[in-house]
JSON list of C-alpha atoms in Angstrom, two decimals:
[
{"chain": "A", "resi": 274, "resn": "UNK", "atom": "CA", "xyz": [38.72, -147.93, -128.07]},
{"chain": "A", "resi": 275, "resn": "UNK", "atom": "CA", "xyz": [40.84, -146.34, -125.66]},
{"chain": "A", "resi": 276, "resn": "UNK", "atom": "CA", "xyz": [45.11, -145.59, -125.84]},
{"chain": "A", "resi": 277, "resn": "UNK", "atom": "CA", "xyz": [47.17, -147.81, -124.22]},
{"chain": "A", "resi": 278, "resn": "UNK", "atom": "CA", "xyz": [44.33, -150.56, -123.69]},
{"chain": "A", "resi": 279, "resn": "UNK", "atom": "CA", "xyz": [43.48, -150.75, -127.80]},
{"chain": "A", "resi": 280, "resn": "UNK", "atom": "CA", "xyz": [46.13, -153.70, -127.72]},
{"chain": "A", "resi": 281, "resn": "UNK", "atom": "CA", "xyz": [46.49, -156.09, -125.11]},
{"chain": "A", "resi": 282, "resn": "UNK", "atom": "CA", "xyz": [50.23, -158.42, -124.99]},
{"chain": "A", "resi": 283, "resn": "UNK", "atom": "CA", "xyz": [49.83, -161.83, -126.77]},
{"chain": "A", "resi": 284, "resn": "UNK", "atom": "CA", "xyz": [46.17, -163.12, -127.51]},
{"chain": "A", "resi": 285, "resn": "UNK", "atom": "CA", "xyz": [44.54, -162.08, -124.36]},
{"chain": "A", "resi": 286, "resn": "UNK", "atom": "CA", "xyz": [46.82, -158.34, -123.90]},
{"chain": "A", "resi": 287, "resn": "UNK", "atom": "CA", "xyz": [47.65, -157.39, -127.19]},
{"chain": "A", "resi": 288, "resn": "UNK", "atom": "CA", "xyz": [45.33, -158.67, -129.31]},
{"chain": "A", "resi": 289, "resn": "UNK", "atom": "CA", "xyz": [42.93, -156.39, -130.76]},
{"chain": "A", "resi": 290, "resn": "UNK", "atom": "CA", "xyz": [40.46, -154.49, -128.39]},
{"chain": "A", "resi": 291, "resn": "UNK", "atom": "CA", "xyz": [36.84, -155.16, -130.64]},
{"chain": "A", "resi": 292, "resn": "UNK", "atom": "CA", "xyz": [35.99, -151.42, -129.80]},
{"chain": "A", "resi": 293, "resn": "UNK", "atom": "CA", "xyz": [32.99, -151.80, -131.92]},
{"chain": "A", "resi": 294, "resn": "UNK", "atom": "CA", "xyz": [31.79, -155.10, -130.92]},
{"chain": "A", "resi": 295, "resn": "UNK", "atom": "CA", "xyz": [31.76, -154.01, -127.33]},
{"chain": "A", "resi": 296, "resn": "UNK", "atom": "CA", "xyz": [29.42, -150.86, -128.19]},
{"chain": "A", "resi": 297, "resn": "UNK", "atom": "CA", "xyz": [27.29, -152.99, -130.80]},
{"chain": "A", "resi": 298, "resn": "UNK", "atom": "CA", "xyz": [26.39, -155.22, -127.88]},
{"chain": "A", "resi": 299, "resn": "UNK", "atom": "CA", "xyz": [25.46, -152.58, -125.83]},
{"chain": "A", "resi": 300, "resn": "UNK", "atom": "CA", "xyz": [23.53, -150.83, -127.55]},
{"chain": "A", "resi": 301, "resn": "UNK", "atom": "CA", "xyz": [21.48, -153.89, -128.56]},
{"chain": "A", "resi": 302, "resn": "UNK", "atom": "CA", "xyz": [21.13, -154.83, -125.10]},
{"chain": "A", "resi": 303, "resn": "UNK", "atom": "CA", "xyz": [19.87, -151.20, -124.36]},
{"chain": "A", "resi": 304, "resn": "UNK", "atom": "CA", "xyz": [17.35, -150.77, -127.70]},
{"chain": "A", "resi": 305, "resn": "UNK", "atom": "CA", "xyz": [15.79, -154.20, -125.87]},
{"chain": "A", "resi": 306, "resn": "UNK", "atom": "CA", "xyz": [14.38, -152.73, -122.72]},
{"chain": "A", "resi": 307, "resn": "UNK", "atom": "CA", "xyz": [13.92, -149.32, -124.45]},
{"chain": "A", "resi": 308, "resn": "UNK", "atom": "CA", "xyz": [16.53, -147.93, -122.91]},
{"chain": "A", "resi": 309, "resn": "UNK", "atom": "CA", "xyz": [17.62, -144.35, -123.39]},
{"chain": "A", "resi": 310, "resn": "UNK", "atom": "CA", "xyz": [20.32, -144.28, -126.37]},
{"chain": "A", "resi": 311, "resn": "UNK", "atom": "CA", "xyz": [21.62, -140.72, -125.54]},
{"chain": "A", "resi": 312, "resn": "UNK", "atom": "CA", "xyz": [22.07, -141.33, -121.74]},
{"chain": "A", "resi": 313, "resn": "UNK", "atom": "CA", "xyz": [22.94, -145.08, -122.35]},
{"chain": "A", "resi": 314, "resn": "UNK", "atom": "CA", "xyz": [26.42, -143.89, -124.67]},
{"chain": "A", "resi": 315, "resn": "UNK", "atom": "CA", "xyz": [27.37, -142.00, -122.07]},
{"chain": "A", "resi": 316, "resn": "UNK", "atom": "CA", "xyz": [27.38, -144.56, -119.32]},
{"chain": "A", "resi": 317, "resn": "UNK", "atom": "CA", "xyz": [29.33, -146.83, -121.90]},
{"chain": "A", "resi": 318, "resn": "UNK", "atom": "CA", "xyz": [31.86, -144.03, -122.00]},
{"chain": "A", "resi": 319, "resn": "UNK", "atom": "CA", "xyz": [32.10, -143.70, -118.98]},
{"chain": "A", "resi": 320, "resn": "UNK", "atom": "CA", "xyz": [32.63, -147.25, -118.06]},
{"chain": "A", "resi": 321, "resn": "UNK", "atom": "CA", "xyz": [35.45, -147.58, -121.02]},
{"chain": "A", "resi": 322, "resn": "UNK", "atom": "CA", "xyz": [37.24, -144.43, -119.99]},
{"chain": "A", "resi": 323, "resn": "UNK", "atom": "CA", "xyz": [37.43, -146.10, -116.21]},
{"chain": "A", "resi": 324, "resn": "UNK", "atom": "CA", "xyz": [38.83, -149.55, -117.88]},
{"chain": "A", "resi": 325, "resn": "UNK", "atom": "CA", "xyz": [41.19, -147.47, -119.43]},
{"chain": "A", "resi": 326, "resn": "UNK", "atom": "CA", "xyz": [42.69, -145.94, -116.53]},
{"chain": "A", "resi": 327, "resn": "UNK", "atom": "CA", "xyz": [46.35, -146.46, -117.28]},
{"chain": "A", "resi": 328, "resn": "UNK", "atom": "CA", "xyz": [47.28, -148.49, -113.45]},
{"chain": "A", "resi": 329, "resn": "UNK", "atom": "CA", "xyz": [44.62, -151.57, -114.65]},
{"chain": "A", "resi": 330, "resn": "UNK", "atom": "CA", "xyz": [47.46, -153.72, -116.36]},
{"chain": "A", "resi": 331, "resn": "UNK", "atom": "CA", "xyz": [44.75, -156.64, -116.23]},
{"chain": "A", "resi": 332, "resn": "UNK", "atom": "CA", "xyz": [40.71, -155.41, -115.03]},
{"chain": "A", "resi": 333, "resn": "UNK", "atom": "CA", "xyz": [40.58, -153.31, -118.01]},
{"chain": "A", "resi": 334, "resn": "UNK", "atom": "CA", "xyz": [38.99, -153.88, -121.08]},
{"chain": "A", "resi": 335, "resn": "UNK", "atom": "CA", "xyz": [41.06, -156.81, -122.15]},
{"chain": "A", "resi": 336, "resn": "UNK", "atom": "CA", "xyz": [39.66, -158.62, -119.49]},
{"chain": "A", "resi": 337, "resn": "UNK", "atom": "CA", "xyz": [36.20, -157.58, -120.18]},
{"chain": "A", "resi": 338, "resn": "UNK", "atom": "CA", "xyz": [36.37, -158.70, -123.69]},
{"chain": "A", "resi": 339, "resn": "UNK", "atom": "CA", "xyz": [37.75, -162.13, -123.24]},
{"chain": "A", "resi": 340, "resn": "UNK", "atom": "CA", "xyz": [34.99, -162.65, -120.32]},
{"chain": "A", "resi": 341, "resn": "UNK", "atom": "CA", "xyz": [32.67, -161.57, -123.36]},
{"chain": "A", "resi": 342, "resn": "UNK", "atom": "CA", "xyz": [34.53, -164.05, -125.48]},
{"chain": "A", "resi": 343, "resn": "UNK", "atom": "CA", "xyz": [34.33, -166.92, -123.29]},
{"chain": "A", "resi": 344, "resn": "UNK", "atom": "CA", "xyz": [30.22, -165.89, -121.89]},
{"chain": "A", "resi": 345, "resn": "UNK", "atom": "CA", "xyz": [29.30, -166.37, -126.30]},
{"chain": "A", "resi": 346, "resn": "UNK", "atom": "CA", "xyz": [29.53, -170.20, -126.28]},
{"chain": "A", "resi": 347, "resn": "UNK", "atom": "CA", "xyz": [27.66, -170.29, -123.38]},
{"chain": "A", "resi": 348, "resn": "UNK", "atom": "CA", "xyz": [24.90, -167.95, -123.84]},
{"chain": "A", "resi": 349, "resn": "UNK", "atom": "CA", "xyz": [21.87, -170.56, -124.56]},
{"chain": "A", "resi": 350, "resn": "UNK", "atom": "CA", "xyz": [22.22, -171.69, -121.21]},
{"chain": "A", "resi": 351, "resn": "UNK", "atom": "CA", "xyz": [21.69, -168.51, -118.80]},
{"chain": "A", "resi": 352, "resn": "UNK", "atom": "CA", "xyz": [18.07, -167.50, -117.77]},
{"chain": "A", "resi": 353, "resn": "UNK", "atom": "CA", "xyz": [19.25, -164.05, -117.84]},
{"chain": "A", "resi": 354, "resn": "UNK", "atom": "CA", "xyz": [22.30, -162.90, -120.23]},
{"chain": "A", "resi": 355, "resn": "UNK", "atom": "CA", "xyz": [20.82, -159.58, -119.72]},
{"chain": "A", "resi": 356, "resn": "UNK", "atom": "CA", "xyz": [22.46, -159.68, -116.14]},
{"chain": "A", "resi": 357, "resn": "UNK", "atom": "CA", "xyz": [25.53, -161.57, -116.53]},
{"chain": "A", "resi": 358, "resn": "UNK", "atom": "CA", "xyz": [26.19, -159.03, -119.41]},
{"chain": "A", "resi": 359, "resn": "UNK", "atom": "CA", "xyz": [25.92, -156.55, -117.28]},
{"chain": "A", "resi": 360, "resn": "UNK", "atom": "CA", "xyz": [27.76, -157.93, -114.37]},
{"chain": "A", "resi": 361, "resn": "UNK", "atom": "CA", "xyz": [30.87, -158.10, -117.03]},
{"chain": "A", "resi": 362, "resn": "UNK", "atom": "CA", "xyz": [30.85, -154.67, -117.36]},
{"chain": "A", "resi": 363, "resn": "UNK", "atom": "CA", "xyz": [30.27, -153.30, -113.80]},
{"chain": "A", "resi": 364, "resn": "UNK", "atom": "CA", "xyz": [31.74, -156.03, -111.84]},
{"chain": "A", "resi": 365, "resn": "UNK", "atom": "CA", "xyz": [35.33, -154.37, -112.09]},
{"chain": "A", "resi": 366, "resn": "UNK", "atom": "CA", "xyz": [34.27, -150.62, -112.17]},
{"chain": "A", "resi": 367, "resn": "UNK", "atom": "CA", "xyz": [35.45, -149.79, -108.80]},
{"chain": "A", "resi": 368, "resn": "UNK", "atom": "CA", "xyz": [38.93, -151.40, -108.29]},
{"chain": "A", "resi": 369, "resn": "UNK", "atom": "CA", "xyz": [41.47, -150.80, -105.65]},
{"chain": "A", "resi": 370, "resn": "UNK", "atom": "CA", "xyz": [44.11, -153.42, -104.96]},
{"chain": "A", "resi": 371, "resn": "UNK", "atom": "CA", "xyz": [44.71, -152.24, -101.72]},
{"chain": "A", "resi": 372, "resn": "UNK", "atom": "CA", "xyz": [40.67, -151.91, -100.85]},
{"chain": "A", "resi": 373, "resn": "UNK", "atom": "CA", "xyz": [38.63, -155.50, -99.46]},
{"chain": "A", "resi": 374, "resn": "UNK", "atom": "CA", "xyz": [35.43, -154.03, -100.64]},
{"chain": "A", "resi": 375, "resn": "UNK", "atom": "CA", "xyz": [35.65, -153.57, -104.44]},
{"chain": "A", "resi": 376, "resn": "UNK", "atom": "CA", "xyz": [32.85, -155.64, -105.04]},
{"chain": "A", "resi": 377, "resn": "UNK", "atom": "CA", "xyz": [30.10, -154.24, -103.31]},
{"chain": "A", "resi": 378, "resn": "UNK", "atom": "CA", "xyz": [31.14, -150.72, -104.05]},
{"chain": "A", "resi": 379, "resn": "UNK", "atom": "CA", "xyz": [30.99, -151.73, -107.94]},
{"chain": "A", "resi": 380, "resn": "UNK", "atom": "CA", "xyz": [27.40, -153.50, -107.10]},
{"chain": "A", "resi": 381, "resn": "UNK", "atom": "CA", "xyz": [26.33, -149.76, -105.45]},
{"chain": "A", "resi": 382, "resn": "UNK", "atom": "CA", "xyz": [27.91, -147.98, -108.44]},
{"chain": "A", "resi": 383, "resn": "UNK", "atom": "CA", "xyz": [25.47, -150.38, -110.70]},
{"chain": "A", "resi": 384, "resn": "UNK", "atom": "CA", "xyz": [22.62, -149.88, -108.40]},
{"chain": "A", "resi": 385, "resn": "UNK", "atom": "CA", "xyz": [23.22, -145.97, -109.19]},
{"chain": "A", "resi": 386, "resn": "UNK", "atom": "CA", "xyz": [23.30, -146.50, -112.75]},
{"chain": "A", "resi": 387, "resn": "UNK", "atom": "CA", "xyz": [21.39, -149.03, -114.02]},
{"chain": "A", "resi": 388, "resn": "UNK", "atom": "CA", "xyz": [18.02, -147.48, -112.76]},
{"chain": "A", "resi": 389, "resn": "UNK", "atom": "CA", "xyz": [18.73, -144.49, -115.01]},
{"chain": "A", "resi": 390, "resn": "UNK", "atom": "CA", "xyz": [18.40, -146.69, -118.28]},
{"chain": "A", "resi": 391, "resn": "UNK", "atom": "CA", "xyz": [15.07, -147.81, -117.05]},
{"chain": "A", "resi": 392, "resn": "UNK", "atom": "CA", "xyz": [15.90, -151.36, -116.70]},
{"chain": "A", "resi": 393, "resn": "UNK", "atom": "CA", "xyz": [13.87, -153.69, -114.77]},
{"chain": "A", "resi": 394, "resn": "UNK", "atom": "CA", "xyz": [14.41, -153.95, -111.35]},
{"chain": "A", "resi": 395, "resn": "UNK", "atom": "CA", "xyz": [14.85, -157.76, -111.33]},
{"chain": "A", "resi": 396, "resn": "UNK", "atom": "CA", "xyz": [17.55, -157.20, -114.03]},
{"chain": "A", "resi": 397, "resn": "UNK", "atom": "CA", "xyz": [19.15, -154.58, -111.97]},
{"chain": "A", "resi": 398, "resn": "UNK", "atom": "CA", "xyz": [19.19, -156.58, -108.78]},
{"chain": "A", "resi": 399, "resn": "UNK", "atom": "CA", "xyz": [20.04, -159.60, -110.52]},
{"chain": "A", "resi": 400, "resn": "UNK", "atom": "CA", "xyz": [23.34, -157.93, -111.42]},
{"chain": "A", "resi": 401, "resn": "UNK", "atom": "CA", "xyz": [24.01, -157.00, -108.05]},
{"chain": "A", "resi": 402, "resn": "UNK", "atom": "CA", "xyz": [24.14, -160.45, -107.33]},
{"chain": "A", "resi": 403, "resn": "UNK", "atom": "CA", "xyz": [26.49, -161.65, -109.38]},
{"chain": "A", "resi": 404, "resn": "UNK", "atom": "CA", "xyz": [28.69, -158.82, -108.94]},
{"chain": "A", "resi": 405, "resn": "UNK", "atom": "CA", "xyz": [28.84, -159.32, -104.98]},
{"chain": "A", "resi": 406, "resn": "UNK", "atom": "CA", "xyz": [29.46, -163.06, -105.77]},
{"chain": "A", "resi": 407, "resn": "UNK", "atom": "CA", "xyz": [32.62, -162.32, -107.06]},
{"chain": "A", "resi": 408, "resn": "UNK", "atom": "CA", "xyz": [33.90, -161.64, -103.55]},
{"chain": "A", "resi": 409, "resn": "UNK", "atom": "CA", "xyz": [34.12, -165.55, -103.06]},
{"chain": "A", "resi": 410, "resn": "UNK", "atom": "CA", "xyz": [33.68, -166.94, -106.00]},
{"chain": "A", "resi": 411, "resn": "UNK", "atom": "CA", "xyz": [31.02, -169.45, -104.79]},
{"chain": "A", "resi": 412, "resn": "UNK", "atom": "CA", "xyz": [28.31, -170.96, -106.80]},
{"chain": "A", "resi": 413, "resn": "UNK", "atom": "CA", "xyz": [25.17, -173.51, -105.63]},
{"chain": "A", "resi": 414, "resn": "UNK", "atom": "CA", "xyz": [24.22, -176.02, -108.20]},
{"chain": "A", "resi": 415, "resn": "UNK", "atom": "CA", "xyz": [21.33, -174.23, -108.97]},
{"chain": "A", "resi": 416, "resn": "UNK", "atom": "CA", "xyz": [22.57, -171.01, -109.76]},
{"chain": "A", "resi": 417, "resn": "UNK", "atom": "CA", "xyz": [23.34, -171.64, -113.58]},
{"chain": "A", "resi": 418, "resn": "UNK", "atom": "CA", "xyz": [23.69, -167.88, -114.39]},
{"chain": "A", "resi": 419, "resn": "UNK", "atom": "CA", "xyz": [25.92, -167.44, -111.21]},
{"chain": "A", "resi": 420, "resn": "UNK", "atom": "CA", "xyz": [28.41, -170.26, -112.70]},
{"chain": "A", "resi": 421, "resn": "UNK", "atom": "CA", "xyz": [28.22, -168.93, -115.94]},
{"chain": "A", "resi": 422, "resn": "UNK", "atom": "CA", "xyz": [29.55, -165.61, -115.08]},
{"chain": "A", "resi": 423, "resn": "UNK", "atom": "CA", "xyz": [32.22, -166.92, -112.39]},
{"chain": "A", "resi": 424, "resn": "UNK", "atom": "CA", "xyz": [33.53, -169.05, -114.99]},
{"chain": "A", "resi": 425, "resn": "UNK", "atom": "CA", "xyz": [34.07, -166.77, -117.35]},
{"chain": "A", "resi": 426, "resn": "UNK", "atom": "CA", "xyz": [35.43, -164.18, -114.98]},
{"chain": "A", "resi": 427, "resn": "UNK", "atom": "CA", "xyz": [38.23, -166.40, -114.44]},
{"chain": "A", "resi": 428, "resn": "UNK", "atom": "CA", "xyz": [38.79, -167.64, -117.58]},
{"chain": "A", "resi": 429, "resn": "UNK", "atom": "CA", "xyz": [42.04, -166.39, -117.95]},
{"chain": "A", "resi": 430, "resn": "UNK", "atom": "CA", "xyz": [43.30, -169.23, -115.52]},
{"chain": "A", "resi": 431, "resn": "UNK", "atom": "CA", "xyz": [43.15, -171.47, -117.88]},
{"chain": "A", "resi": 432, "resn": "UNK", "atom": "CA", "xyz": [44.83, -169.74, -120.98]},
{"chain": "A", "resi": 433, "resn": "UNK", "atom": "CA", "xyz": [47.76, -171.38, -122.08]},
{"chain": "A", "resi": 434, "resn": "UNK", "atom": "CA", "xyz": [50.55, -170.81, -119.98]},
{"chain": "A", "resi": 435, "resn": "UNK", "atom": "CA", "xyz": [52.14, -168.52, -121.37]},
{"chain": "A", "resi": 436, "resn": "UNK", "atom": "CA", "xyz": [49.18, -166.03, -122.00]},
{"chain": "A", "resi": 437, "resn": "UNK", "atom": "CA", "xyz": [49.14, -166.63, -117.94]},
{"chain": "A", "resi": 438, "resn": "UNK", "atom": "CA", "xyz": [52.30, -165.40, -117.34]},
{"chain": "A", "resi": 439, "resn": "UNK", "atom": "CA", "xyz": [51.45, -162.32, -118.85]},
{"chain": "A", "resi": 440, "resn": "UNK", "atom": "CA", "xyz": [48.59, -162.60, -116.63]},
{"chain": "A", "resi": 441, "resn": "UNK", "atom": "CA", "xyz": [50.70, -162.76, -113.65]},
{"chain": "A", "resi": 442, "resn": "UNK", "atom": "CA", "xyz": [52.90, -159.70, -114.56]},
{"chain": "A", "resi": 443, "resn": "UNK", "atom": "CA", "xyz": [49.84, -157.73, -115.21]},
{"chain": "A", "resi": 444, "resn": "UNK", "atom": "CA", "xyz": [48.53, -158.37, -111.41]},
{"chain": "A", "resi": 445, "resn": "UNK", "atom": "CA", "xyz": [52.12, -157.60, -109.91]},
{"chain": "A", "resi": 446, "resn": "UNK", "atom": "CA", "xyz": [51.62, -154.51, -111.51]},
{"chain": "A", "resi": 447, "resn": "UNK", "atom": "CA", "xyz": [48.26, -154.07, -110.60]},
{"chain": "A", "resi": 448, "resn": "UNK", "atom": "CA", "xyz": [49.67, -154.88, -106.84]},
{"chain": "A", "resi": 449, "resn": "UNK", "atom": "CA", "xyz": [52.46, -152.37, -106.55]},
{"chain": "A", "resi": 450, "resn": "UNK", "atom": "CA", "xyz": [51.68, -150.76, -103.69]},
{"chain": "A", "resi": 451, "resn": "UNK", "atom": "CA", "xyz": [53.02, -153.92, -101.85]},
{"chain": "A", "resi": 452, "resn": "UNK", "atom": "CA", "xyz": [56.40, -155.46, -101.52]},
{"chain": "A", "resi": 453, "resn": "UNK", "atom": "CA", "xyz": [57.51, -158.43, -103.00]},
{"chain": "A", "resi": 454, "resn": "UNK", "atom": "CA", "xyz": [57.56, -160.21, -100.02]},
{"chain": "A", "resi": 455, "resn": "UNK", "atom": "CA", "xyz": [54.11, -159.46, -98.60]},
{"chain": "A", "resi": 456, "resn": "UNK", "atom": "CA", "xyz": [52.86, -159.86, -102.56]},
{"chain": "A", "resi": 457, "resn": "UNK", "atom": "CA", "xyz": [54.42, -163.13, -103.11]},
{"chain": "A", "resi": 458, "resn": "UNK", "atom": "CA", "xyz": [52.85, -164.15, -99.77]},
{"chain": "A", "resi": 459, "resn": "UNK", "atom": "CA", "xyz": [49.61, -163.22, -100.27]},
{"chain": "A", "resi": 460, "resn": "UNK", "atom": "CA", "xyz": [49.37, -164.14, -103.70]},
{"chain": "A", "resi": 461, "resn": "UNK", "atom": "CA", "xyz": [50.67, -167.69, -102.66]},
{"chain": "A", "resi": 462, "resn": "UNK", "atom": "CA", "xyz": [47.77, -167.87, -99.85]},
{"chain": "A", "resi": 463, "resn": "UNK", "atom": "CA", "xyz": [45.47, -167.12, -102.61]},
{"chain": "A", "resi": 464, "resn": "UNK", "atom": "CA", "xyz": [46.62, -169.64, -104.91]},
{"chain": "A", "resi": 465, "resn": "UNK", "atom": "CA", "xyz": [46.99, -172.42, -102.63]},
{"chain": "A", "resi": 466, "resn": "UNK", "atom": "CA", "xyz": [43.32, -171.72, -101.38]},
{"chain": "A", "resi": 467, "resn": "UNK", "atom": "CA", "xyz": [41.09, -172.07, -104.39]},
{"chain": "A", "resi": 468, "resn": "UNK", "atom": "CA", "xyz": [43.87, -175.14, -105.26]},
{"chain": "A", "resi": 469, "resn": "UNK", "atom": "CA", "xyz": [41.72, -176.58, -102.47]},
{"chain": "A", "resi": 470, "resn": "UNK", "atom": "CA", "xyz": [38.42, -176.70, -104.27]},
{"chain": "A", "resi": 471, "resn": "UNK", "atom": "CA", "xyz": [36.89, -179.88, -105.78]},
{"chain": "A", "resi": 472, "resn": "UNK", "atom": "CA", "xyz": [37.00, -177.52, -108.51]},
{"chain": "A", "resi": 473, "resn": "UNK", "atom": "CA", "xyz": [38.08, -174.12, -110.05]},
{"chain": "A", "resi": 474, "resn": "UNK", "atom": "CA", "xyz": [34.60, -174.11, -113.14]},
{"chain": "A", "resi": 475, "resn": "UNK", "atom": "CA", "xyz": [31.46, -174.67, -112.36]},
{"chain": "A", "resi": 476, "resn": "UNK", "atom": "CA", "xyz": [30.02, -175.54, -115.78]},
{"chain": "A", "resi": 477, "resn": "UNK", "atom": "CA", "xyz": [30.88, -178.55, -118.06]},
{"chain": "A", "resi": 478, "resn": "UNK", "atom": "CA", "xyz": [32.34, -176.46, -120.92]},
{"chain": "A", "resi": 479, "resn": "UNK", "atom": "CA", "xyz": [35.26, -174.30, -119.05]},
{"chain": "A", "resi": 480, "resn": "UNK", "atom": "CA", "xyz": [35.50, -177.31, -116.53]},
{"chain": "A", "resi": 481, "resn": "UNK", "atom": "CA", "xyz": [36.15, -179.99, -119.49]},
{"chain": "A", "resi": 482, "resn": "UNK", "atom": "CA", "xyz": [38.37, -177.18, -121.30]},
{"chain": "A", "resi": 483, "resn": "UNK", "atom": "CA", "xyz": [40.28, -175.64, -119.05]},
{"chain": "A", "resi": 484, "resn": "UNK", "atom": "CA", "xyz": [40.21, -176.94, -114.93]},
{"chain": "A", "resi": 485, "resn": "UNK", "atom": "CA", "xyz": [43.51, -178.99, -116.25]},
{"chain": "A", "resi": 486, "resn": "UNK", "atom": "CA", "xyz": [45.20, -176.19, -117.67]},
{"chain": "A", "resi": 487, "resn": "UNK", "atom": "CA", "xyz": [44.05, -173.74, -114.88]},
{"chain": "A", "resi": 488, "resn": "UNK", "atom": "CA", "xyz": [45.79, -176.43, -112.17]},
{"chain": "A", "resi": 489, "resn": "UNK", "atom": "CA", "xyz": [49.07, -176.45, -114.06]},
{"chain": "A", "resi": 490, "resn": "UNK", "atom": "CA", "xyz": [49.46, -172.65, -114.13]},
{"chain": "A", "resi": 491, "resn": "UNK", "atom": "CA", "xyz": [48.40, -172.12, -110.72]},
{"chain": "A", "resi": 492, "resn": "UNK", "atom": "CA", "xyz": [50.58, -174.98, -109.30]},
{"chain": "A", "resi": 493, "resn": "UNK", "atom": "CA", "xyz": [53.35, -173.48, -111.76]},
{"chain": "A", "resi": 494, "resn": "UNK", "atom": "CA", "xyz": [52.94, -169.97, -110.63]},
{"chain": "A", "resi": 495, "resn": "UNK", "atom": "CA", "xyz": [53.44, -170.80, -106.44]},
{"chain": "A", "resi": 496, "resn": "UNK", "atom": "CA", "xyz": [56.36, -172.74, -107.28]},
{"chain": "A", "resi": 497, "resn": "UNK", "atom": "CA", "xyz": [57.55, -169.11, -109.60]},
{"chain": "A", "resi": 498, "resn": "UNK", "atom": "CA", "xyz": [56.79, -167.05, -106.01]},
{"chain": "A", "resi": 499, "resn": "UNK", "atom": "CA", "xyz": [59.13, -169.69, -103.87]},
{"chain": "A", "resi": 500, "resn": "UNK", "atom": "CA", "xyz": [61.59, -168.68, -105.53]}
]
């Protein structure tokens, strides 16, 4: 689906890009609110050709399809996919490393979009939501759809270790516009703080599946930055 993205290392960045299965999706999700097809296949392209920007070693579409992956199992449980689908696909659109305000520059970028295809309002400003949430990762009991999409937006925390590694070398990448010090010290800070939380998945699934695993690698990677 796009050049040096098409593959992604190991099972999470080298396994097969589902080019198709991305666009089928989409344009399912676009025939349902009577979307416009024309105008709709050229916001997809647009959105791939950003994920494909050659610096995003990890929030490119890799990362979108294993969010897509891990959202599937988990689908008969959201009140609206419709927005947590397209969350997946805008949350990351705007990325800087360097920036602190990624998210709600991708939640404007959506707001700019998303009325174009005629979707509902409460769809469109449902996505917002979850897209800003991001920020802090933070979900009420309540907020089923919220968890949902958190969860699966760090799903790749609880791969097996060493899909996480490649993980890890993706973000360094990602981050190279900092030293190592100053990355391995703010990357630590970040680790050890959501280490803090009761817990890293909000739903029963990923929590049951992969909190354990997710612990291990993040415990494993601080004591890899010590070094």
């Amino acid at each position: 689906m796009c050049g040096h993205n098409y593959f992604r290392r190991s099972r999470v960045f080298m396994s097969y890009v589902d080019g198709l299965g991305l666009k089928l999706t989409w344009d399912a999700l676009l025939e349902q609110f009577s979307a416009d097809r024309k105008l709709g296949q050229k916001v997809l392209f647009n959105l791939v050709t950003t994920y494909c920007h050659p610096q995003r070693y990890y929030h490119n579409l890799g990362h979108i399809q294993l969010m897509m992956e891990t959202l599937d199992p988990m689908k008969y449980l959201a009140t609206d996919f419709s927005a947590i689908y397209l969350a997946t696909w805008f949350h990351d659109i705007i990325y800087d490393p360097t920036a602190s305000d990624n998210e709600e520059k991708s939640a404007e970028y959506a707001g700019e979009i998303l009325p174009k295809l005629n979707l509902p309002p409460s769809t469109i400003a449902a996505t917002q939501t979850l897209i800003l949430k991001t920020k802090h990762h933070e979900a009420a009991e309540d907020e089923q759809d919220l968890q949902i999409f958190l969860d699966a937006d760090w799903a790749i925390l609880g791969e097996e270790p060493s899909e996480y590694q490649f993980y890890t070398q993706a973000i360094r990448r990602e981050f190279v516009a900092f030293s190592e010090a100053d990355y391995r010290r703010g990357r630590t800070q970040f680790l050890e703080g959501i280490l803090q939380r009761d817990r890293l998945y909000f739903t029963p699934l990923m929590f049951e599946e992969r909190e354990a695993i997710a612990r291990r690698n993040l415990k494993q990677e601080i004591h890899t930055l010590s070094r």
